[in-house]
Amino acid sequence: MAEAVNIKRLAQELNISIATVSKALNDSYEISLKTKNRVWTLAKELNYTPNPAASNLRSNKTKTIAVVIPCVANNFFSLSIMGIEEIARQYGYHVLIYQTHENIEAEKAFTNSLLNGRVDGILTSVSSSEYNSEYYANLVKKIPLVFFDRVYENLDAVRVTTDDYEIAFQATEHLIECGCTKIAYLFGLENLPAGKARFAGYLDALKTHGITFMEQLVVKYHDGEEFNLQQIKELLGKHKPDALFSSIEEFIIPAYRACRDLSLQIPNDVKVLSFSNLSTAELLNPSLTTISQPAFEIGREAAKCLFKILNNKQLDDEQNIILKSVLTKRESTGG
Amino acid sequence: MAEAVNIKRLAQELNISIATVSKALNDSYEISLKTKNRVWTLAKELNYTPNPAASNLRSNKTKTIAVVIPCVANNFFSLSIMGIEEIARQYGYHVLIYQTHENIEAEKAFTNSLLNGRVDGILTSVSSSEYNSEYYANLVKKIPLVFFDRVYENLDAVRVTTDDYEIAFQATEHLIECGCTKIAYLFGLENLPAGKARFAGYLDALKTHGITFMEQLVVKYHDGEEFNLQQIKELLGKHKPDALFSSIEEFIIPAYRACRDLSLQIPNDVKVLSFSNLSTAELLNPSLTTISQPAFEIGREAAKCLFKILNNKQLDDEQNIILKSVLTKRESTGG
DNA sequence: CTGTTAGCGCGTTCAC
DNA sequence: GTGAACGCGCTAACAG
C-alpha cells in the first residue's frame, strides 16, 4: 500500500552507498556536510522515515512503552493516560494500552507478551482482584517497570502513589466535624496497599475522635453493580448511618442509587463523601465533597521515572514518590 | 535484561535447523507431529516468544493498530477505546494511542509517523479545529483507515457515525414539547459533519414547530473554559433563553457554571439538554436530559471494520455505518 | 518431511 | 569521506 521508501532507495537515487546514507541521516561526523545536505533534502522530499521494525531489531530499542491498567473508561485512569502520553511525546515514545478489567490472568498474559522486546518499559496500575507479589517480583527483574497508584510494595521497582492514609483520615475527620457519628465505609481495593491505607485512615480518624468502629457499617466492593446496590441498601436500611464514605469512585453510582431508592435525602439524611476524579460530577452536584487524586500528575511522574530508568539516569531519591490528594469540601458535605 | 531465547537457540538445543523450528512453531503441514511436539515443549520450557520486530520486518505485519483521537480523558473517547480494545484483543492485536488535543498539526505528525509500517491500520476521530480533507484524501490511499464519530466524508474510507441529525431534531422537539420557545444552541464541532448535522437537526425542529431561529441564541465553542463561560453568561443575561441545548459534552460545565453564577434555577428558569456520555453525571443529577451516543459500540464497530479490511474480507454493505443514539428524557427536562 | 539459502531494512565495523 | 560486508531474528523459496 505504501510505496517503499527506504535507505536503499535514497542511496540509489543519490548514487552513493547505503552506509553513507545511514550515517548522513544519523548526522555522523564522518560525512561531509554537502553529502548530508543532499541526503536530508531527498529524505524530506520522499517523506522518508526509518522502518521501525528494522531499527528495533538492530538496536533492541522500540521507543515504545506499555500502559497496563484495569480500565480506560474511568476518570482516574484516563487522566493518568493523558499525563503519561504528554511525557511520552516529549521523549518521542509511543504508547500501547492494555486493559485488564481487573482480571489477574489477563494482566499476566499481557505483561508476559511484552517481555519479548515489544516495549522498552511498562507502566502499570495493578488489578485489585489479587495481591500476588511473586509474579511481579519476577517481572521487575526482566523489564523496567513503574507502578502507579495501585502498586506492589517491597519490590525493586519505583512506585508513584498518593497520600491515601492521610487524605482518608482528613476526610473522615471532616465528616465527624460535620456532626456525623455513624460513618459507613464503602471499601474498595481491599487487597491493595491503597485500599488498606484508606481504610486505616478512616479507622484512625474514628479512634482519634473517640468513635467506636462498627464492622456492620462496612460494605466491600464486588463486581456487579446490582450486588453493590443491594448491599448498600441493606446497610442504609438496617444501620441507618449518617454518612457514607466511598473509598473508590466505582461506589458512587450505587451509593446514590441506594439513597434514591430509599428516599433518603442527600445530604440531609445521609452525607456522602467520595474518592473521585469526576470534575463534571462535582460541578453538576456542587455540594458533593470529594477527594481528588492528582491523576494527571501521577501519570506524568510515573512516566518521568520510567524514562529516567530507560535513560540510565539516577533517580533522585527514593523509589517511592507520594503525591498529595485534594479534599474539596463543599457546602454541607454531601451530595 | 531478558536472556535471549530465540529460534536459533531452540534449533541448537534440538539439533534441527532453524527453518524447521520456525515452521513447527507456525504449525506448518510440512512438519511431523513428533518434531512439532519436541519444538513446542522446549519452546514452552524456555518461555520462548517470537521477537516481534523480527517478524514485523519479515512479514510486513505488525499486529498493531493505532487510535488517533483528540483526547483520552473524555467520556465518549474513553468508552470508544474500550470497545476498540475489546475487538483488538479478539484478533490478537496491540493498540497504540495518540492524542491530538484538537491540534491539526499534531494529528498530521502522528499519522505521518505511522506510515512507515509501524501499524497495520488506523482508527481515528479527527480534530475539530479544521476540515482539511486534502490531507486525508491522500492518507487513505496509503494505509487502511477507519473514521469514527468525527469523520471526513466523500473519501474512500469507512466511517462509523451516529444519527446526529435525527437525535438533535428529537431533542429539540422534546424541549419544544416541554414548552420552550427560546432555545439557545451551544455549537460545537462546527467544522465537522457531526456538528453540522446536529445544528441542522436543531434548525429543522424549530422550523417544523414554527419557531423562528435566532442567531443571537447561538454560542460557538472555543478553546479556553473562561471564554465559553463568559459567552454563555452574556447569552443568558442578554437574551434570556428558556433552554440551553449543548451539542457537545465540553459545554456542560460552563453552561452549569453560567447558570449558577447568574442564580438561574435549572430547570425552572432554564432547561438544559446535552450531548453527553456522562452516565455518572446523569445519576448524580437525575433530572438532566441527555443524548448518549453509543460510544462503546462505535469503538467496536469501527475496530471490526478495520479488521475486516486488514483481513481482506468484503465489507457487508456500505462504507458508512450509522448507529443510533439514545435520548434519555428525565423528569422536567433539565438539570 | 527437513535443511539450505536468501533476504526484510537498518546500523555498525572495518577496509579503502 | 565513503563503501562493502555482516548480522539483528525471523520467514519464505527452493532443494533434497
XYZ file of C-alpha atoms (C1' of nucleotides) in Angstrom:
702
model
C 0.000 0.000 0.000
C 2.770 2.400 0.924
C 5.445 2.709 -1.738
C 8.677 1.521 -0.186
C 10.932 4.459 0.505
C 13.877 3.106 2.392
C 17.519 3.790 2.827
C 18.364 1.749 -0.238
C 16.106 3.856 -2.422
C 17.744 7.045 -1.183
C 21.189 5.579 -1.851
C 20.277 4.616 -5.397
C 18.800 7.975 -6.294
C 21.845 9.789 -4.952
C 24.340 7.312 -6.332
C 26.004 6.753 -3.010
C 26.199 3.747 -0.766
C 23.637 2.669 1.736
C 26.018 3.091 4.620
C 26.692 6.675 3.693
C 23.027 7.441 3.685
C 22.582 5.816 7.054
C 25.428 7.791 8.536
C 24.239 11.013 6.969
C 20.784 10.521 8.411
C 22.301 9.993 11.830
C 24.394 13.120 11.379
C 27.681 11.257 11.686
C 30.881 13.301 11.781
C 32.328 11.073 9.106
C 30.094 12.511 6.415
C 30.639 15.790 4.618
C 28.088 18.494 5.090
C 27.491 18.538 1.387
C 26.560 14.870 1.288
C 24.457 15.222 4.394
C 22.501 18.029 2.841
C 21.876 16.057 -0.315
C 20.614 13.149 1.747
C 18.465 15.255 4.051
C 16.753 17.122 1.266
C 15.940 13.977 -0.668
C 14.762 12.258 2.502
C 12.373 15.095 3.157
C 11.250 15.126 -0.438
C 10.373 11.446 -0.439
C 8.940 11.574 3.072
C 11.455 9.055 4.237
C 11.118 7.712 7.759
C 13.129 4.788 9.024
C 11.345 1.486 9.302
C 10.744 0.968 12.994
C 10.836 -2.813 12.858
C 14.236 -2.759 11.248
C 15.735 -0.349 13.712
C 14.111 -2.095 16.666
C 15.622 -5.318 15.526
C 19.019 -3.755 15.166
C 19.074 -1.603 18.263
C 16.881 -3.564 20.639
C 15.025 -0.392 21.407
C 11.442 0.171 20.453
C 10.722 3.741 21.540
C 7.517 2.274 22.857
C 6.139 1.834 26.355
C 3.108 -0.079 27.529
C 0.463 1.072 29.969
C -1.332 -1.782 31.702
C -4.381 -0.665 33.679
C -7.709 -2.067 34.774
C -9.856 0.117 32.545
C -9.605 3.191 30.341
C -13.165 4.385 30.872
C -12.504 5.628 34.356
C -11.776 9.210 35.258
C -8.673 8.444 37.211
C -7.073 6.221 34.612
C -7.972 8.272 31.594
C -6.404 11.309 33.237
C -3.335 9.265 34.097
C -3.008 8.236 30.490
C -3.113 11.872 29.476
C -0.191 12.574 31.762
C 1.708 9.563 30.520
C 1.109 10.480 26.923
C 2.322 14.007 27.432
C 5.662 12.831 28.767
C 5.932 10.071 26.198
C 5.549 12.649 23.423
C 8.350 14.711 24.868
C 10.621 11.711 24.660
C 9.355 10.670 21.243
C 7.907 7.444 22.581
C 4.817 5.553 21.510
C 2.236 4.314 23.997
C 0.495 0.936 23.955
C -2.612 0.462 26.089
C -3.788 -2.763 27.711
C -6.883 -3.133 29.853
C -7.044 -5.952 32.376
C -10.631 -5.422 33.548
C -9.365 -6.437 36.986
C -8.575 -9.890 35.675
C -5.284 -11.077 37.048
C -4.826 -13.703 34.350
C -5.310 -11.153 31.592
C -2.850 -8.914 33.395
C -0.201 -11.616 33.438
C -0.858 -12.583 29.849
C -0.441 -9.001 28.647
C 2.698 -8.302 30.591
C 4.213 -11.605 29.528
C 3.508 -10.740 25.915
C 5.564 -7.593 26.400
C 8.740 -9.328 27.503
C 9.995 -10.286 24.079
C 11.167 -6.822 23.218
C 7.890 -5.339 22.133
C 8.345 -2.433 24.536
C 11.185 -0.776 26.405
C 9.263 -0.457 29.639
C 5.939 -0.799 31.391
C 3.741 1.473 33.475
C 1.110 -0.343 35.443
C -1.655 0.063 37.940
C -2.440 -3.452 39.024
C -5.648 -5.362 39.260
C -7.352 -5.361 42.636
C -8.610 -8.913 42.410
C -5.474 -10.377 43.915
C -2.222 -9.386 45.558
C 0.283 -11.788 44.079
C 3.670 -10.233 44.538
C 5.525 -13.348 43.436
C 4.694 -12.750 39.818
C 5.762 -9.128 39.919
C 8.881 -9.831 41.952
C 9.974 -11.871 38.986
C 8.739 -9.465 36.370
C 10.602 -6.425 37.635
C 13.855 -8.292 37.095
C 13.068 -8.706 33.429
C 11.897 -5.307 32.282
C 11.891 -1.705 33.519
C 8.591 -1.215 35.276
C 6.982 1.579 37.265
C 3.875 1.094 39.375
C 1.406 3.905 39.852
C -1.479 4.241 42.297
C -2.178 0.521 42.563
C 1.227 -0.802 43.450
C 3.122 -3.757 44.800
C 5.324 -2.914 47.724
C 8.692 -4.259 48.796
C 9.817 -4.861 45.244
C 12.786 -3.407 43.453
C 10.629 -1.069 41.417
C 9.617 2.576 41.546
C 6.088 3.357 42.622
C 4.106 6.544 42.379
C 1.268 6.775 44.868
C -0.780 9.279 46.810
C -1.299 10.082 50.454
C -4.137 7.605 50.838
C -3.916 7.290 54.595
C -3.680 10.988 55.316
C -6.412 12.096 52.982
C -8.800 9.391 54.190
C -8.064 10.481 57.740
C -8.779 14.118 56.915
C -11.919 13.234 55.018
C -13.272 11.162 57.850
C -12.411 13.920 60.272
C -14.295 16.347 58.085
C -17.409 14.182 58.287
C -17.037 13.985 62.037
C -16.702 17.748 62.264
C -19.918 17.988 60.307
C -21.566 16.100 63.122
C -21.576 12.592 61.717
C -21.092 9.777 64.182
C -22.195 6.721 62.243
C -19.980 6.824 59.181
C -20.345 3.852 56.874
C -17.335 2.832 54.804
C -17.624 1.589 51.248
C -14.488 -0.497 50.964
C -12.662 -0.861 47.661
C -9.210 -2.155 46.729
C -9.087 -4.179 49.892
C -6.268 -6.363 48.611
C -4.047 -3.466 47.713
C -1.923 -1.059 49.748
C -4.004 1.908 48.588
C -7.244 0.347 49.795
C -5.721 -0.712 53.098
C -4.229 2.708 53.713
C -7.531 4.459 53.056
C -9.315 2.163 55.439
C -6.635 2.670 58.069
C -7.032 6.423 57.745
C -10.740 6.073 58.292
C -10.258 3.842 61.327
C -7.677 6.084 62.936
C -9.792 9.174 62.446
C -12.683 7.476 64.213
C -10.385 6.420 67.013
C -8.861 9.871 67.395
C -12.303 11.310 67.820
C -13.482 8.660 70.225
C -15.888 6.990 67.859
C -16.153 3.223 68.048
C -15.687 1.414 64.762
C -18.567 -0.804 63.768
C -17.921 -3.613 61.352
C -21.547 -3.628 60.253
C -21.001 -0.246 58.671
C -18.545 -1.618 56.124
C -19.569 -2.736 52.650
C -16.971 -4.354 50.458
C -16.909 -3.785 46.735
C -17.746 -6.636 44.397
C -18.012 -6.879 40.667
C -21.569 -6.465 39.545
C -23.423 -3.224 40.096
C -26.590 -4.797 41.391
C -24.854 -6.586 44.212
C -23.220 -3.431 45.498
C -26.507 -1.595 45.263
C -28.248 -4.240 47.344
C -25.518 -4.253 49.956
C -25.674 -0.511 50.390
C -29.451 -0.520 50.566
C -29.272 -3.156 53.254
C -26.669 -1.128 55.106
C -28.776 2.014 54.922
C -31.944 0.223 55.909
C -30.551 -1.789 58.805
C -27.984 0.500 60.350
C -29.065 3.988 59.368
C -25.619 5.565 59.051
C -25.485 9.345 58.859
C -22.680 9.331 56.293
C -21.230 7.215 53.505
C -17.520 7.356 52.843
C -16.855 5.838 49.422
C -13.242 4.796 49.043
C -13.413 4.364 45.260
C -15.269 6.172 42.530
C -16.985 2.998 41.381
C -19.101 3.099 44.542
C -20.644 6.498 43.857
C -23.331 5.361 41.474
C -24.677 2.531 43.636
C -24.450 4.785 46.687
C -26.569 7.476 45.072
C -28.965 4.967 43.658
C -29.417 3.312 47.017
C -30.202 6.615 48.678
C -32.669 7.494 45.986
C -34.365 4.116 46.128
C -34.820 4.503 49.866
C -35.918 8.125 49.512
C -33.064 9.329 51.656
C -32.175 12.963 51.142
C -28.542 13.754 50.477
C -27.043 15.437 52.446
C -29.840 15.897 54.948
C -30.431 12.255 55.812
C -27.053 10.905 54.735
C -23.888 12.754 53.878
C -21.791 11.350 51.057
C -18.082 11.770 50.532
C -16.059 10.017 47.894
C -12.739 9.435 46.279
C -13.382 10.695 42.814
C -11.906 12.431 39.833
C -15.276 13.405 38.484
C -14.817 17.089 37.931
C -18.005 17.154 35.926
C -19.906 15.321 38.604
C -18.697 17.759 41.175
C -19.956 20.630 39.124
C -23.303 19.155 38.372
C -23.649 18.495 42.019
C -21.782 21.259 43.726
C -22.458 20.048 47.214
C -20.568 16.767 46.810
C -17.442 16.660 48.921
C -14.711 14.764 47.154
C -11.180 13.532 47.374
C -9.386 14.092 44.101
C -6.193 12.279 43.415
C -3.835 14.182 41.132
C -4.339 11.650 38.364
C -2.716 13.664 35.626
C 0.337 14.366 37.744
C 0.594 10.731 38.759
C 0.725 9.748 35.117
C 3.352 12.353 34.415
C 5.514 11.401 37.374
C 5.301 7.706 36.663
C 6.259 8.248 33.049
C 9.119 10.538 34.003
C 10.504 7.899 36.336
C 10.302 5.251 33.678
C 12.159 7.412 31.185
C 14.832 8.177 33.725
C 15.334 4.476 34.164
C 15.356 3.889 30.422
C 17.980 6.586 30.056
C 20.028 5.134 32.898
C 19.728 8.297 34.886
C 19.881 8.260 38.639
C 16.508 8.512 40.276
C 16.564 11.488 42.580
C 15.900 9.937 45.939
C 13.504 7.259 46.874
C 11.841 4.613 44.834
C 8.553 5.809 46.239
C 7.017 9.064 45.123
C 3.979 10.229 47.061
C 1.760 12.956 45.673
C -0.883 14.860 47.549
C -4.591 14.426 47.007
C -7.037 17.285 47.378
C -10.015 17.260 49.698
C -12.604 19.573 48.227
C -15.072 20.486 50.937
C -18.400 21.670 49.611
C -21.297 23.339 51.333
C -22.810 20.954 53.832
C -20.634 17.954 52.920
C -22.717 15.663 50.829
C -24.379 15.331 47.517
C 17.844 -7.674 30.675
C 15.978 -10.651 29.201
C 18.169 -13.622 28.329
C 17.992 -14.194 24.603
C 15.841 -17.181 23.790
C 15.311 -17.189 20.070
C 14.646 -19.593 17.276
C 18.322 -20.304 16.816
C 18.683 -21.391 20.414
C 15.769 -23.789 20.068
C 17.263 -25.191 16.893
C 20.621 -25.779 18.516
C 19.200 -27.494 21.574
C 17.087 -29.787 19.437
C 19.748 -30.366 16.801
C 17.472 -29.384 13.961
C 17.566 -26.499 11.546
C 16.260 -23.020 12.213
C 13.769 -23.262 9.389
C 12.286 -26.426 10.810
C 11.763 -24.754 14.146
C 10.127 -21.789 12.505
C 7.779 -23.994 10.562
C 6.985 -26.119 13.584
C 6.134 -23.043 15.622
C 3.819 -21.900 12.871
C 2.222 -25.341 12.797
C 3.158 -25.940 9.179
C 1.793 -29.055 7.500
C 5.279 -29.881 6.308
C 6.490 -30.800 9.774
C 5.912 -34.126 11.545
C 3.851 -34.102 14.662
C 6.729 -35.614 16.546
C 9.075 -32.766 15.651
C 6.388 -30.187 16.330
C 5.853 -31.579 19.777
C 9.538 -31.518 20.564
C 9.709 -27.893 19.464
C 6.563 -26.846 21.277
C 7.562 -28.385 24.571
C 11.013 -26.857 24.514
C 9.568 -23.512 23.481
C 7.239 -23.591 26.445
C 10.010 -24.703 28.745
C 12.237 -21.809 27.771
C 9.347 -19.343 27.625
C 10.071 -18.633 24.011
C 8.086 -15.930 22.305
C 8.932 -14.702 18.836
C 10.655 -11.360 18.564
C 8.024 -9.007 17.189
C 10.471 -6.689 15.463
C 11.950 -9.534 13.500
C 8.655 -10.949 12.368
C 7.291 -7.498 11.555
C 10.305 -6.840 9.433
C 9.951 -10.073 7.572
C 6.202 -10.295 7.232
C 5.314 -6.625 6.967
C 2.600 -7.129 9.526
C 2.718 -5.616 12.961
C -0.399 -6.940 14.655
C -0.763 -3.384 15.895
C -3.290 -0.660 15.192
C -3.244 2.994 16.154
C -6.067 5.032 17.625
C -5.747 8.747 16.946
C -8.216 10.857 18.917
C -8.445 14.335 20.354
C -8.280 13.293 23.992
C -8.500 10.214 26.185
C -9.938 11.958 29.229
C -13.357 12.317 27.715
C -16.239 10.008 28.360
C -17.016 9.403 24.745
C -13.491 8.632 23.674
C -12.526 6.541 26.647
C -15.581 4.371 26.072
C -14.719 4.124 22.389
C -11.251 2.932 23.293
C -12.779 0.236 25.477
C -14.747 -1.027 22.519
C -11.749 -0.882 20.238
C -9.582 -2.701 22.731
C -12.109 -5.471 23.163
C -12.121 -6.226 19.455
C -8.368 -5.821 19.151
C -7.899 -8.463 21.839
C -10.082 -10.883 19.951
C -7.848 -10.504 16.948
C -4.657 -10.581 18.996
C -3.780 -7.038 18.055
C -1.989 -4.376 20.056
C -3.341 -0.828 20.383
C -1.341 2.375 20.231
C -2.932 5.601 21.461
C -2.257 9.117 20.187
C -3.918 12.270 21.441
C -4.113 15.286 19.178
C -5.629 17.745 21.652
C -7.537 19.143 18.686
C -4.296 20.240 17.100
C -4.348 19.530 13.400
C -0.584 19.685 13.074
C -0.093 17.138 15.833
C -2.694 14.985 14.140
C -0.828 15.030 10.869
C 2.514 14.456 12.544
C 1.207 11.391 14.367
C -0.476 9.837 11.387
C 2.540 10.501 9.210
C 4.728 8.764 11.744
C 2.545 5.692 11.366
C 3.036 5.281 7.642
C 6.386 3.568 7.748
C 4.969 0.238 8.800
C 4.612 0.880 12.488
C 0.959 -0.175 12.371
C -1.292 -2.187 10.098
C -4.151 0.291 10.272
C -5.552 3.394 11.913
C -8.770 4.277 13.694
C -9.361 7.970 14.032
C -11.761 10.593 15.229
C -10.434 13.794 13.766
C -9.681 17.143 15.272
C -12.420 19.732 15.064
C -10.106 22.668 14.526
C -10.101 22.296 10.773
C -11.730 20.355 7.965
C -8.891 19.641 5.618
C -9.943 16.707 3.519
C -6.980 17.017 1.174
C -4.642 15.528 3.705
C -6.913 12.602 4.464
C -7.777 12.002 0.830
C -4.117 11.281 0.414
C -3.717 9.352 3.616
C -6.459 6.817 2.972
C -4.612 5.707 -0.125
C -1.586 4.809 1.922
C -2.928 2.878 4.879
C -6.152 1.162 5.953
C -8.071 3.735 7.933
C -11.500 3.874 9.556
C -13.062 7.091 10.778
C -15.410 7.091 13.740
C -17.721 9.812 15.010
C -15.648 12.722 13.752
C -15.218 11.806 10.132
C -14.242 13.081 6.733
C -16.860 12.480 4.092
C -16.574 11.677 0.424
C -13.371 9.748 0.868
C -12.671 6.148 0.041
C -12.743 5.111 3.690
C -15.204 3.501 6.045
C -16.810 5.733 8.632
C -18.797 4.853 11.715
C -21.081 7.614 12.879
C -24.315 8.229 14.719
C -27.678 9.700 13.834
C -26.643 13.228 14.735
C -29.306 14.979 12.729
C -32.203 12.837 13.892
C -31.312 12.821 17.555
C -30.722 16.571 17.618
C -34.091 17.014 15.938
C -35.805 14.812 18.502
C -34.045 16.502 21.384
C -35.037 19.953 20.210
C -38.567 18.752 19.692
C -38.562 17.448 23.249
C -37.604 20.876 24.556
C -40.350 22.441 22.484
C -42.862 19.971 23.829
C -41.776 20.980 27.306
C -42.885 24.476 26.445
C -39.586 26.057 25.488
C -39.680 28.622 22.713
C -36.336 30.373 23.075
C -33.875 27.544 22.800
C -30.246 28.604 22.785
C -27.772 26.418 20.942
C -24.245 25.769 22.209
C -22.483 24.961 18.990
C -19.553 22.537 18.920
C -17.721 20.736 16.108
C -18.883 23.355 13.667
C -16.291 22.386 11.078
C -17.255 18.718 11.090
C -20.174 16.806 9.618
C -21.312 15.721 13.084
C -21.515 19.302 14.328
C -23.257 20.486 11.188
C -25.782 17.675 11.308
C -26.645 18.379 14.931
C -27.178 22.026 14.199
C -29.293 21.183 11.163
C -31.449 18.912 13.314
C -31.964 21.741 15.752
C -32.822 24.207 12.998
C -35.283 21.883 11.304
C -37.038 21.061 14.540
C -37.535 24.753 15.191
C -38.851 25.216 11.678
C -41.200 22.250 11.894
C -42.721 23.717 15.009
C -42.998 27.217 13.612
C -40.298 28.739 15.778
C -38.095 31.359 14.200
C -34.398 30.725 14.522
C -32.465 33.498 16.182
C -28.796 33.779 15.511
C -28.208 35.591 18.781
C -29.095 32.399 20.618
C -26.074 30.574 19.264
C -22.778 30.354 21.118
C -19.840 28.740 19.377
C -17.343 26.661 21.272
C -13.815 27.934 21.701
C -10.805 26.586 23.486
C -10.476 28.060 26.918
C -13.116 27.463 29.575
C -13.371 31.039 30.711
C -14.269 32.333 27.279
C -17.114 29.883 26.865
C -18.374 30.712 30.311
C -18.435 34.427 29.528
C -20.214 33.863 26.229
C -22.941 31.810 27.849
C -23.379 34.289 30.669
C -23.768 37.048 28.116
C -26.253 34.958 26.198
C -28.275 34.233 29.311
C -28.180 37.816 30.502
C -28.995 39.484 27.211
C -31.435 37.139 25.567
C -32.959 35.181 28.424
C -33.443 31.854 26.621
C -35.670 29.288 28.312
C -33.453 26.388 27.315
C -29.857 25.540 26.510
C -29.122 22.793 24.019
C -25.484 21.785 24.374
C -24.236 19.992 21.288
C -21.062 18.659 22.923
C -20.254 17.457 26.402
C -17.493 20.045 26.817
C -20.163 22.727 27.072
C -21.916 21.269 30.103
C -19.593 22.604 32.722
C -19.566 26.220 31.522
C -23.327 26.044 30.987
C -23.960 24.950 34.547
C -21.480 27.420 35.905
C -23.045 30.263 33.980
C -26.496 29.433 35.325
C -25.158 29.235 38.830
C -23.280 32.495 38.545
C -26.440 34.221 37.377
C -28.559 32.491 40.013
C -30.721 30.875 37.386
C -32.562 27.806 38.561
C -32.259 24.716 36.415
C -34.699 23.575 35.148
C -37.145 26.181 36.367
C -35.564 29.237 34.795
C -33.604 27.467 32.074
C -33.858 23.930 30.878
C -30.625 22.205 29.898
C -30.173 19.345 27.490
C -26.881 17.969 26.322
C -24.993 15.514 24.228
C -23.151 13.538 26.846
C -21.827 10.167 27.797
C -21.663 11.034 31.435
C -23.553 8.187 32.991
C -22.291 9.246 36.384
C -23.305 12.816 35.858
C -26.751 11.707 34.855
C -27.091 9.751 38.039
C -25.843 12.448 40.293
C -28.263 14.755 38.642
C -31.168 12.599 37.659
C -33.135 15.388 36.087
C -30.623 16.076 33.316
C -31.943 15.084 29.924
C -29.158 13.766 27.773
C -28.281 12.406 24.397
C -25.962 9.440 24.737
C -24.038 8.226 21.774
C -23.281 4.506 21.838
C -19.588 5.165 22.329
C -18.615 1.620 23.209
C -20.458 0.211 20.219
C -18.928 2.800 17.930
C -15.476 1.697 19.023
C -16.377 -1.936 18.480
C -17.884 -1.360 15.058
C -15.017 0.784 13.877
C -12.491 -1.798 15.002
C -14.453 -4.604 13.396
C -14.475 -2.762 10.092
C -10.773 -2.166 10.246
C -10.052 -5.833 10.893
C -12.291 -6.855 8.044
C -10.250 -4.633 5.786
C -6.996 -5.958 7.172
C -8.195 -9.495 6.521
C -9.296 -8.585 3.017
C -12.852 -9.520 3.787
C -15.705 -7.864 1.965
C -17.400 -5.183 3.979
C -21.048 -6.054 4.230
C -22.741 -3.131 2.541
C -21.981 0.469 2.800
C -18.863 2.304 3.766
C -20.947 4.247 6.219
C -22.265 2.665 9.385
C -24.735 4.726 11.364
C -25.547 3.789 14.938
C -28.430 5.122 16.981
C -28.019 7.487 19.896
C -30.317 7.410 22.902
C -32.326 10.368 24.129
C -32.861 9.901 27.836
C -35.711 12.117 28.926
C -35.700 12.881 32.628
C -38.273 14.448 34.887
C -38.802 18.021 33.853
C -36.013 18.167 31.251
C -33.180 20.000 32.795
C -30.526 19.817 35.398
C 9.308 -34.274 5.851
C 13.736 -31.483 6.641
C 17.591 -28.290 5.514
C 19.919 -24.614 2.825
C 19.812 -20.071 1.269
C 18.433 -15.549 0.773
C 16.822 -11.584 2.260
C 13.215 -7.962 5.153
C 15.655 -2.522 6.427
C 18.780 -0.768 9.184
C 23.248 0.329 11.680
C 27.953 -0.876 12.571
C 32.634 -2.332 11.567
C 36.359 -2.210 9.021
C 38.602 -1.563 4.984
C 39.871 1.666 1.377
C 34.837 10.578 3.243
C 32.981 6.643 1.500
C 31.572 1.845 0.586
C 31.360 -3.366 1.131
C 30.037 -6.728 4.160
C 27.783 -8.560 8.033
C 24.052 -9.604 11.337
C 19.745 -8.465 14.401
C 15.586 -12.837 14.440
C 12.587 -14.474 11.544
C 10.182 -16.324 7.286
C 9.740 -17.893 2.527
C 11.560 -20.061 -1.605
C 13.514 -23.807 -3.176
C 16.214 -28.255 -2.854
C 16.710 -32.554 -1.486
